PDB file of N, CA and C in Angstrom:
ATOM      1  N   UNK A   1     -43.702 -21.157  -7.039  1.00 95.00           N
ATOM      2  CA  UNK A   1     -42.879 -20.684  -8.132  1.00 95.00           C
ATOM      3  C   UNK A   1     -41.512 -21.321  -7.948  1.00 95.00           C
ATOM      4  N   UNK A   2     -40.957 -21.858  -9.050  1.00 97.00           N
ATOM      5  CA  UNK A   2     -39.610 -22.422  -8.989  1.00 97.00           C
ATOM      6  C   UNK A   2     -38.737 -21.639  -9.955  1.00 97.00           C
ATOM      7  N   UNK A   3     -37.732 -20.950  -9.424  1.00 98.00           N
ATOM      8  CA  UNK A   3     -36.789 -20.195 -10.232  1.00 98.00           C
ATOM      9  C   UNK A   3     -35.657 -21.124 -10.640  1.00 98.00           C
ATOM     10  N   UNK A   4     -35.369 -21.153 -11.962  1.00 98.00           N
ATOM     11  CA  UNK A   4     -34.361 -22.056 -12.500  1.00 98.00           C
ATOM     12  C   UNK A   4     -33.531 -21.356 -13.574  1.00 98.00           C
ATOM     13  N   UNK A   5     -32.567 -22.108 -14.085  1.00 96.00           N
ATOM     14  CA  UNK A   5     -31.765 -21.683 -15.225  1.00 96.00           C
ATOM     15  C   UNK A   5     -31.542 -22.900 -16.106  1.00 96.00           C
ATOM     16  N   UNK A   6     -31.468 -22.701 -17.397  1.00 93.00           N
ATOM     17  CA  UNK A   6     -31.280 -23.838 -18.302  1.00 93.00           C
ATOM     18  C   UNK A   6     -29.889 -24.459 -18.173  1.00 93.00           C
ATOM     19  N   UNK A   7     -28.948 -23.758 -17.595  1.00 93.00           N
ATOM     20  CA  UNK A   7     -27.591 -24.287 -17.433  1.00 93.00           C
ATOM     21  C   UNK A   7     -27.350 -24.898 -16.055  1.00 93.00           C
ATOM     22  N   UNK A   8     -28.384 -25.013 -15.266  1.00 94.00           N
ATOM     23  CA  UNK A   8     -28.266 -25.493 -13.884  1.00 94.00           C
ATOM     24  C   UNK A   8     -28.685 -26.963 -13.789  1.00 94.00           C
ATOM     25  N   UNK A   9     -27.734 -27.888 -13.596  1.00 93.00           N
ATOM     26  CA  UNK A   9     -28.105 -29.298 -13.492  1.00 93.00           C
ATOM     27  C   UNK A   9     -28.932 -29.611 -12.238  1.00 93.00           C
ATOM     28  N   UNK A  10     -28.706 -28.890 -11.169  1.00 96.00           N
ATOM     29  CA  UNK A  10     -29.464 -29.096  -9.937  1.00 96.00           C
ATOM     30  C   UNK A  10     -30.927 -28.692 -10.109  1.00 96.00           C
ATOM     31  N   UNK A  11     -31.180 -27.760 -11.013  1.00 97.00           N
ATOM     32  CA  UNK A  11     -32.559 -27.310 -11.262  1.00 97.00           C
ATOM     33  C   UNK A  11     -33.416 -28.459 -11.778  1.00 97.00           C
ATOM     34  N   UNK A  12     -32.847 -29.290 -12.614  1.00 96.00           N
ATOM     35  CA  UNK A  12     -33.597 -30.450 -13.122  1.00 96.00           C
ATOM     36  C   UNK A  12     -33.992 -31.372 -11.973  1.00 96.00           C
ATOM     37  N   UNK A  13     -33.098 -31.526 -11.005  1.00 96.00           N
ATOM     38  CA  UNK A  13     -33.406 -32.345  -9.833  1.00 96.00           C
ATOM     39  C   UNK A  13     -34.506 -31.706  -8.988  1.00 96.00           C
ATOM     40  N   UNK A  14     -34.489 -30.386  -8.884  1.00 97.00           N
ATOM     41  CA  UNK A  14     -35.526 -29.678  -8.118  1.00 97.00           C
ATOM     42  C   UNK A  14     -36.887 -29.831  -8.781  1.00 97.00           C
ATOM     43  N   UNK A  15     -36.909 -29.732 -10.105  1.00 96.00           N
ATOM     44  CA  UNK A  15     -38.164 -29.913 -10.850  1.00 96.00           C
ATOM     45  C   UNK A  15     -38.694 -31.318 -10.620  1.00 96.00           C
ATOM     46  N   UNK A  16     -37.829 -32.307 -10.751  1.00 96.00           N
ATOM     47  CA  UNK A  16     -38.231 -33.703 -10.562  1.00 96.00           C
ATOM     48  C   UNK A  16     -38.739 -33.944  -9.140  1.00 96.00           C
ATOM     49  N   UNK A  17     -38.089 -33.328  -8.157  1.00 95.00           N
ATOM     50  CA  UNK A  17     -38.511 -33.508  -6.765  1.00 95.00           C
ATOM     51  C   UNK A  17     -39.909 -32.942  -6.545  1.00 95.00           C
ATOM     52  N   UNK A  18     -40.143 -31.718  -6.979  1.00 95.00           N
ATOM     53  CA  UNK A  18     -41.466 -31.105  -6.779  1.00 95.00           C
ATOM     54  C   UNK A  18     -42.545 -31.884  -7.520  1.00 95.00           C
ATOM     55  N   UNK A  19     -42.247 -32.302  -8.745  1.00 96.00           N
ATOM     56  CA  UNK A  19     -43.214 -33.110  -9.489  1.00 96.00           C
ATOM     57  C   UNK A  19     -43.464 -34.432  -8.775  1.00 96.00           C
ATOM     58  N   UNK A  20     -42.418 -35.040  -8.248  1.00 93.00           N
ATOM     59  CA  UNK A  20     -42.543 -36.306  -7.526  1.00 93.00           C
ATOM     60  C   UNK A  20     -43.369 -36.173  -6.257  1.00 93.00           C
ATOM     61  N   UNK A  21     -43.321 -34.981  -5.651  1.00 92.00           N
ATOM     62  CA  UNK A  21     -44.111 -34.740  -4.443  1.00 92.00           C
ATOM     63  C   UNK A  21     -45.542 -34.329  -4.788  1.00 92.00           C
ATOM     64  N   UNK A  22     -45.851 -34.191  -6.075  1.00 91.00           N
ATOM     65  CA  UNK A  22     -47.198 -33.806  -6.491  1.00 91.00           C
ATOM     66  C   UNK A  22     -47.499 -32.333  -6.324  1.00 91.00           C
ATOM     67  N   UNK A  23     -46.475 -31.506  -6.321  1.00 91.00           N
ATOM     68  CA  UNK A  23     -46.649 -30.066  -6.126  1.00 91.00           C
ATOM     69  C   UNK A  23     -46.826 -29.377  -7.475  1.00 91.00           C
ATOM     70  N   UNK A  24     -47.863 -28.580  -7.600  1.00 91.00           N
ATOM     71  CA  UNK A  24     -48.056 -27.760  -8.796  1.00 91.00           C
ATOM     72  C   UNK A  24     -47.218 -26.497  -8.640  1.00 91.00           C
ATOM     73  N   UNK A  25     -46.520 -26.124  -9.693  1.00 94.00           N
ATOM     74  CA  UNK A  25     -45.691 -24.933  -9.616  1.00 94.00           C
ATOM     75  C   UNK A  25     -45.521 -24.336 -10.998  1.00 94.00           C
ATOM     76  N   UNK A  26     -45.114 -23.072 -11.001  1.00 95.00           N
ATOM     77  CA  UNK A  26     -44.773 -22.390 -12.247  1.00 95.00           C
ATOM     78  C   UNK A  26     -43.263 -22.231 -12.255  1.00 95.00           C
ATOM     79  N   UNK A  27     -42.641 -22.691 -13.324  1.00 97.00           N
ATOM     80  CA  UNK A  27     -41.196 -22.542 -13.469  1.00 97.00           C
ATOM     81  C   UNK A  27     -40.890 -21.203 -14.125  1.00 97.00           C
ATOM     82  N   UNK A  28     -39.976 -20.457 -13.521  1.00 97.00           N
ATOM     83  CA  UNK A  28     -39.500 -19.195 -14.079  1.00 97.00           C
ATOM     84  C   UNK A  28     -38.015 -19.376 -14.357  1.00 97.00           C
ATOM     85  N   UNK A  29     -37.657 -19.323 -15.634  1.00 96.00           N
ATOM     86  CA  UNK A  29     -36.284 -19.567 -16.054  1.00 96.00           C
ATOM     87  C   UNK A  29     -35.562 -18.251 -16.324  1.00 96.00           C
ATOM     88  N   UNK A  30     -34.395 -18.110 -15.742  1.00 94.00           N
ATOM     89  CA  UNK A  30     -33.624 -16.873 -15.875  1.00 94.00           C
ATOM     90  C   UNK A  30     -33.353 -16.527 -17.331  1.00 94.00           C
ATOM     91  N   UNK A  31     -33.105 -17.528 -18.148  1.00 91.00           N
ATOM     92  CA  UNK A  31     -32.785 -17.292 -19.553  1.00 91.00           C
ATOM     93  C   UNK A  31     -33.963 -16.675 -20.311  1.00 91.00           C
ATOM     94  N   UNK A  32     -35.194 -17.004 -19.880  1.00 93.00           N
ATOM     95  CA  UNK A  32     -36.386 -16.536 -20.579  1.00 93.00           C
ATOM     96  C   UNK A  32     -37.071 -15.356 -19.901  1.00 93.00           C
ATOM     97  N   UNK A  33     -36.932 -15.251 -18.584  1.00 94.00           N
ATOM     98  CA  UNK A  33     -37.631 -14.195 -17.834  1.00 94.00           C
ATOM     99  C   UNK A  33     -36.702 -13.544 -16.802  1.00 94.00           C
ATOM    100  N   UNK A  34     -35.589 -12.959 -17.244  1.00 93.00           N
ATOM    101  CA  UNK A  34     -34.648 -12.383 -16.277  1.00 93.00           C
ATOM    102  C   UNK A  34     -35.246 -11.254 -15.438  1.00 93.00           C
ATOM    103  N   UNK A  35     -36.229 -10.548 -15.987  1.00 96.00           N
ATOM    104  CA  UNK A  35     -36.844  -9.445 -15.237  1.00 96.00           C
ATOM    105  C   UNK A  35     -37.546  -9.955 -13.980  1.00 96.00           C
ATOM    106  N   UNK A  36     -38.076 -11.171 -14.015  1.00 94.00           N
ATOM    107  CA  UNK A  36     -38.742 -11.733 -12.828  1.00 94.00           C
ATOM    108  C   UNK A  36     -37.719 -12.033 -11.730  1.00 94.00           C
ATOM    109  N   UNK A  37     -36.516 -12.411 -12.106  1.00 95.00           N
ATOM    110  CA  UNK A  37     -35.460 -12.643 -11.124  1.00 95.00           C
ATOM    111  C   UNK A  37     -35.142 -11.331 -10.412  1.00 95.00           C
ATOM    112  N   UNK A  38     -35.067 -10.243 -11.182  1.00 94.00           N
ATOM    113  CA  UNK A  38     -34.807  -8.928 -10.594  1.00 94.00           C
ATOM    114  C   UNK A  38     -35.937  -8.516  -9.672  1.00 94.00           C
ATOM    115  N   UNK A  39     -37.183  -8.695 -10.133  1.00 93.00           N
ATOM    116  CA  UNK A  39     -38.353  -8.298  -9.351  1.00 93.00           C
ATOM    117  C   UNK A  39     -38.403  -9.042  -8.018  1.00 93.00           C
ATOM    118  N   UNK A  40     -38.106 -10.337  -8.048  1.00 92.00           N
ATOM    119  CA  UNK A  40     -38.199 -11.157  -6.841  1.00 92.00           C
ATOM    120  C   UNK A  40     -36.893 -11.176  -6.048  1.00 92.00           C
ATOM    121  N   UNK A  41     -35.830 -10.586  -6.578  1.00 93.00           N
ATOM    122  CA  UNK A  41     -34.552 -10.550  -5.869  1.00 93.00           C
ATOM    123  C   UNK A  41     -33.841 -11.890  -5.840  1.00 93.00           C
ATOM    124  N   UNK A  42     -34.071 -12.715  -6.854  1.00 95.00           N
ATOM    125  CA  UNK A  42     -33.465 -14.047  -6.894  1.00 95.00           C
ATOM    126  C   UNK A  42     -32.027 -13.937  -7.383  1.00 95.00           C
ATOM    127  N   UNK A  43     -31.113 -14.522  -6.612  1.00 94.00           N
ATOM    128  CA  UNK A  43     -29.693 -14.470  -6.976  1.00 94.00           C
ATOM    129  C   UNK A  43     -29.075 -15.847  -7.170  1.00 94.00           C
ATOM    130  N   UNK A  44     -29.789 -16.904  -6.797  1.00 95.00           N
ATOM    131  CA  UNK A  44     -29.265 -18.266  -6.938  1.00 95.00           C
ATOM    132  C   UNK A  44     -30.416 -19.209  -7.278  1.00 95.00           C
ATOM    133  N   UNK A  45     -30.093 -20.256  -8.029  1.00 97.00           N
ATOM    134  CA  UNK A  45     -31.095 -21.248  -8.417  1.00 97.00           C
ATOM    135  C   UNK A  45     -30.591 -22.646  -8.075  1.00 97.00           C
ATOM    136  N   UNK A  46     -31.487 -23.598  -7.897  1.00 98.00           N
ATOM    137  CA  UNK A  46     -32.935 -23.468  -7.897  1.00 98.00           C
ATOM    138  C   UNK A  46     -33.435 -22.834  -6.599  1.00 98.00           C
ATOM    139  N   UNK A  47     -34.535 -22.125  -6.726  1.00 97.00           N
ATOM    140  CA  UNK A  47     -35.178 -21.507  -5.574  1.00 97.00           C
ATOM    141  C   UNK A  47     -36.685 -21.699  -5.709  1.00 97.00           C
ATOM    142  N   UNK A  48     -37.261 -22.414  -4.754  1.00 97.00           N
ATOM    143  CA  UNK A  48     -38.712 -22.610  -4.706  1.00 97.00           C
ATOM    144  C   UNK A  48     -39.289 -21.568  -3.760  1.00 97.00           C
ATOM    145  N   UNK A  49     -40.281 -20.841  -4.249  1.00 95.00           N
ATOM    146  CA  UNK A  49     -40.939 -19.801  -3.457  1.00 95.00           C
ATOM    147  C   UNK A  49     -42.401 -20.201  -3.308  1.00 95.00           C
ATOM    148  N   UNK A  50     -42.852 -20.285  -2.066  1.00 93.00           N
ATOM    149  CA  UNK A  50     -44.230 -20.678  -1.774  1.00 93.00           C
ATOM    150  C   UNK A  50     -45.031 -19.430  -1.435  1.00 93.00           C
ATOM    151  N   UNK A  51     -46.146 -19.277  -2.129  1.00 91.00           N
ATOM    152  CA  UNK A  51     -46.971 -18.075  -2.027  1.00 91.00           C
ATOM    153  C   UNK A  51     -48.378 -18.484  -1.616  1.00 91.00           C
ATOM    154  N   UNK A  52     -48.940 -17.789  -0.631  1.00 88.00           N
ATOM    155  CA  UNK A  52     -50.298 -18.115  -0.194  1.00 88.00           C
ATOM    156  C   UNK A  52     -51.324 -17.491  -1.133  1.00 88.00           C
ATOM    157  N   UNK A  53     -52.581 -17.724  -0.857  1.00 87.00           N
ATOM    158  CA  UNK A  53     -53.656 -17.244  -1.732  1.00 87.00           C
ATOM    159  C   UNK A  53     -53.771 -15.716  -1.758  1.00 87.00           C
ATOM    160  N   UNK A  54     -53.166 -15.045  -0.787  1.00 90.00           N
ATOM    161  CA  UNK A  54     -53.159 -13.579  -0.763  1.00 90.00           C
ATOM    162  C   UNK A  54     -51.960 -13.000  -1.509  1.00 90.00           C
ATOM    163  N   UNK A  55     -51.112 -13.886  -2.062  1.00 89.00           N
ATOM    164  CA  UNK A  55     -49.941 -13.433  -2.796  1.00 89.00           C
ATOM    165  C   UNK A  55     -48.730 -13.147  -1.938  1.00 89.00           C
ATOM    166  N   UNK A  56     -48.787 -13.561  -0.677  1.00 91.00           N
ATOM    167  CA  UNK A  56     -47.669 -13.333   0.239  1.00 91.00           C
ATOM    168  C   UNK A  56     -46.710 -14.523   0.214  1.00 91.00           C
ATOM    169  N   UNK A  57     -45.411 -14.238   0.168  1.00 92.00           N
ATOM    170  CA  UNK A  57     -44.408 -15.301   0.244  1.00 92.00           C
ATOM    171  C   UNK A  57     -44.397 -15.825   1.672  1.00 92.00           C
ATOM    172  N   UNK A  58     -44.591 -17.140   1.800  1.00 92.00           N
ATOM    173  CA  UNK A  58     -44.634 -17.737   3.131  1.00 92.00           C
ATOM    174  C   UNK A  58     -43.436 -18.631   3.412  1.00 92.00           C
ATOM    175  N   UNK A  59     -42.735 -19.060   2.363  1.00 93.00           N
ATOM    176  CA  UNK A  59     -41.564 -19.921   2.564  1.00 93.00           C
ATOM    177  C   UNK A  59     -40.735 -19.939   1.286  1.00 93.00           C
ATOM    178  N   UNK A  60     -39.443 -20.192   1.457  1.00 94.00           N
ATOM    179  CA  UNK A  60     -38.551 -20.406   0.323  1.00 94.00           C
ATOM    180  C   UNK A  60     -37.672 -21.608   0.627  1.00 94.00           C
ATOM    181  N   UNK A  61     -37.309 -22.329  -0.422  1.00 96.00           N
ATOM    182  CA  UNK A  61     -36.386 -23.459  -0.284  1.00 96.00           C
ATOM    183  C   UNK A  61     -35.356 -23.320  -1.392  1.00 96.00           C
ATOM    184  N   UNK A  62     -34.086 -23.205  -1.011  1.00 96.00           N
ATOM    185  CA  UNK A  62     -33.034 -23.146  -2.026  1.00 96.00           C
ATOM    186  C   UNK A  62     -32.441 -24.539  -2.196  1.00 96.00           C
ATOM    187  N   UNK A  63     -31.989 -24.816  -3.400  1.00 96.00           N
ATOM    188  CA  UNK A  63     -31.455 -26.139  -3.692  1.00 96.00           C
ATOM    189  C   UNK A  63     -32.572 -27.119  -4.019  1.00 96.00           C
ATOM    190  N   UNK A  64     -32.226 -28.394  -4.017  1.00 96.00           N
ATOM    191  CA  UNK A  64     -33.226 -29.435  -4.297  1.00 96.00           C
ATOM    192  C   UNK A  64     -34.084 -29.614  -3.047  1.00 96.00           C
ATOM    193  N   UNK A  65     -35.381 -29.401  -3.165  1.00 95.00           N
ATOM    194  CA  UNK A  65     -36.249 -29.488  -1.985  1.00 95.00           C
ATOM    195  C   UNK A  65     -36.414 -30.919  -1.490  1.00 95.00           C
ATOM    196  N   UNK A  66     -36.404 -31.056  -0.184  1.00 94.00           N
ATOM    197  CA  UNK A  66     -36.682 -32.346   0.449  1.00 94.00           C
ATOM    198  C   UNK A  66     -38.149 -32.379   0.829  1.00 94.00           C
ATOM    199  N   UNK A  67     -38.683 -33.582   0.874  1.00 92.00           N
ATOM    200  CA  UNK A  67     -40.122 -33.745   1.093  1.00 92.00           C
ATOM    201  C   UNK A  67     -40.594 -33.073   2.378  1.00 92.00           C
ATOM    202  N   UNK A  68     -39.864 -33.234   3.453  1.00 93.00           N
ATOM    203  CA  UNK A  68     -40.260 -32.653   4.739  1.00 93.00           C
ATOM    204  C   UNK A  68     -40.334 -31.120   4.650  1.00 93.00           C
ATOM    205  N   UNK A  69     -39.339 -30.526   4.001  1.00 93.00           N
ATOM    206  CA  UNK A  69     -39.325 -29.059   3.854  1.00 93.00           C
ATOM    207  C   UNK A  69     -40.487 -28.591   2.978  1.00 93.00           C
ATOM    208  N   UNK A  70     -40.806 -29.361   1.951  1.00 92.00           N
ATOM    209  CA  UNK A  70     -41.932 -29.005   1.072  1.00 92.00           C
ATOM    210  C   UNK A  70     -43.242 -29.080   1.837  1.00 92.00           C
ATOM    211  N   UNK A  71     -43.418 -30.144   2.610  1.00 89.00           N
ATOM    212  CA  UNK A  71     -44.653 -30.258   3.411  1.00 89.00           C
ATOM    213  C   UNK A  71     -44.803 -29.073   4.352  1.00 89.00           C
ATOM    214  N   UNK A  72     -43.715 -28.702   5.014  1.00 90.00           N
ATOM    215  CA  UNK A  72     -43.738 -27.571   5.950  1.00 90.00           C
ATOM    216  C   UNK A  72     -44.064 -26.272   5.201  1.00 90.00           C
ATOM    217  N   UNK A  73     -43.472 -26.084   4.016  1.00 90.00           N
ATOM    218  CA  UNK A  73     -43.710 -24.878   3.234  1.00 90.00           C
ATOM    219  C   UNK A  73     -45.162 -24.815   2.747  1.00 90.00           C
ATOM    220  N   UNK A  74     -45.707 -25.952   2.342  1.00 88.00           N
ATOM    221  CA  UNK A  74     -47.100 -25.985   1.902  1.00 88.00           C
ATOM    222  C   UNK A  74     -48.049 -25.664   3.051  1.00 88.00           C
ATOM    223  N   UNK A  75     -47.729 -26.173   4.228  1.00 85.00           N
ATOM    224  CA  UNK A  75     -48.554 -25.852   5.406  1.00 85.00           C
ATOM    225  C   UNK A  75     -48.492 -24.358   5.722  1.00 85.00           C
ATOM    226  N   UNK A  76     -47.310 -23.781   5.615  1.00 84.00           N
ATOM    227  CA  UNK A  76     -47.176 -22.350   5.940  1.00 84.00           C
ATOM    228  C   UNK A  76     -47.946 -21.481   4.955  1.00 84.00           C
ATOM    229  N   UNK A  77     -48.090 -21.969   3.721  1.00 81.00           N
ATOM    230  CA  UNK A  77     -48.850 -21.225   2.708  1.00 81.00           C
ATOM    231  C   UNK A  77     -50.319 -21.622   2.733  1.00 81.00           C
ATOM    232  N   UNK A  78     -50.668 -22.544   3.626  1.00 81.00           N
ATOM    233  CA  UNK A  78     -52.054 -23.057   3.752  1.00 81.00           C
ATOM    234  C   UNK A  78     -52.529 -23.644   2.426  1.00 81.00           C
ATOM    235  N   UNK A  79     -51.626 -24.451   1.832  1.00 72.00           N
ATOM    236  CA  UNK A  79     -51.928 -25.119   0.560  1.00 72.00           C
ATOM    237  C   UNK A  79     -52.081 -26.608   0.829  1.00 72.00           C
ATOM    238  N   UNK A  80     -53.199 -27.162   0.421  1.00 61.00           N
ATOM    239  CA  UNK A  80     -53.432 -28.604   0.576  1.00 61.00           C
ATOM    240  C   UNK A  80     -52.784 -29.341  -0.588  1.00 61.00           C
ATOM    241  N   UNK A  81     -52.251 -30.505  -0.300  1.00 53.00           N
ATOM    242  CA  UNK A  81     -51.658 -31.315  -1.376  1.00 53.00           C
ATOM    243  C   UNK A  81     -52.585 -32.437  -1.748  1.00 53.00           C
TER     244      UNK A  81
END
């Protein structure tokens, strides 16, 4: 899950990075789904949240994700790329 805002220029870079790394994700935008930000306790964007198959959060990356951090987060969630 990638939490973003339409007014956040860094969010566009985060989207491009995850897409460039071949990561599938669902974008949740504060402007369209503010209740999800409250539910997940998100206070800053961009924020990538990695969730395993059991629905447990296994890693988070704030800011524009770097490839090494994404690989580590995917491993922690036991997600194959």
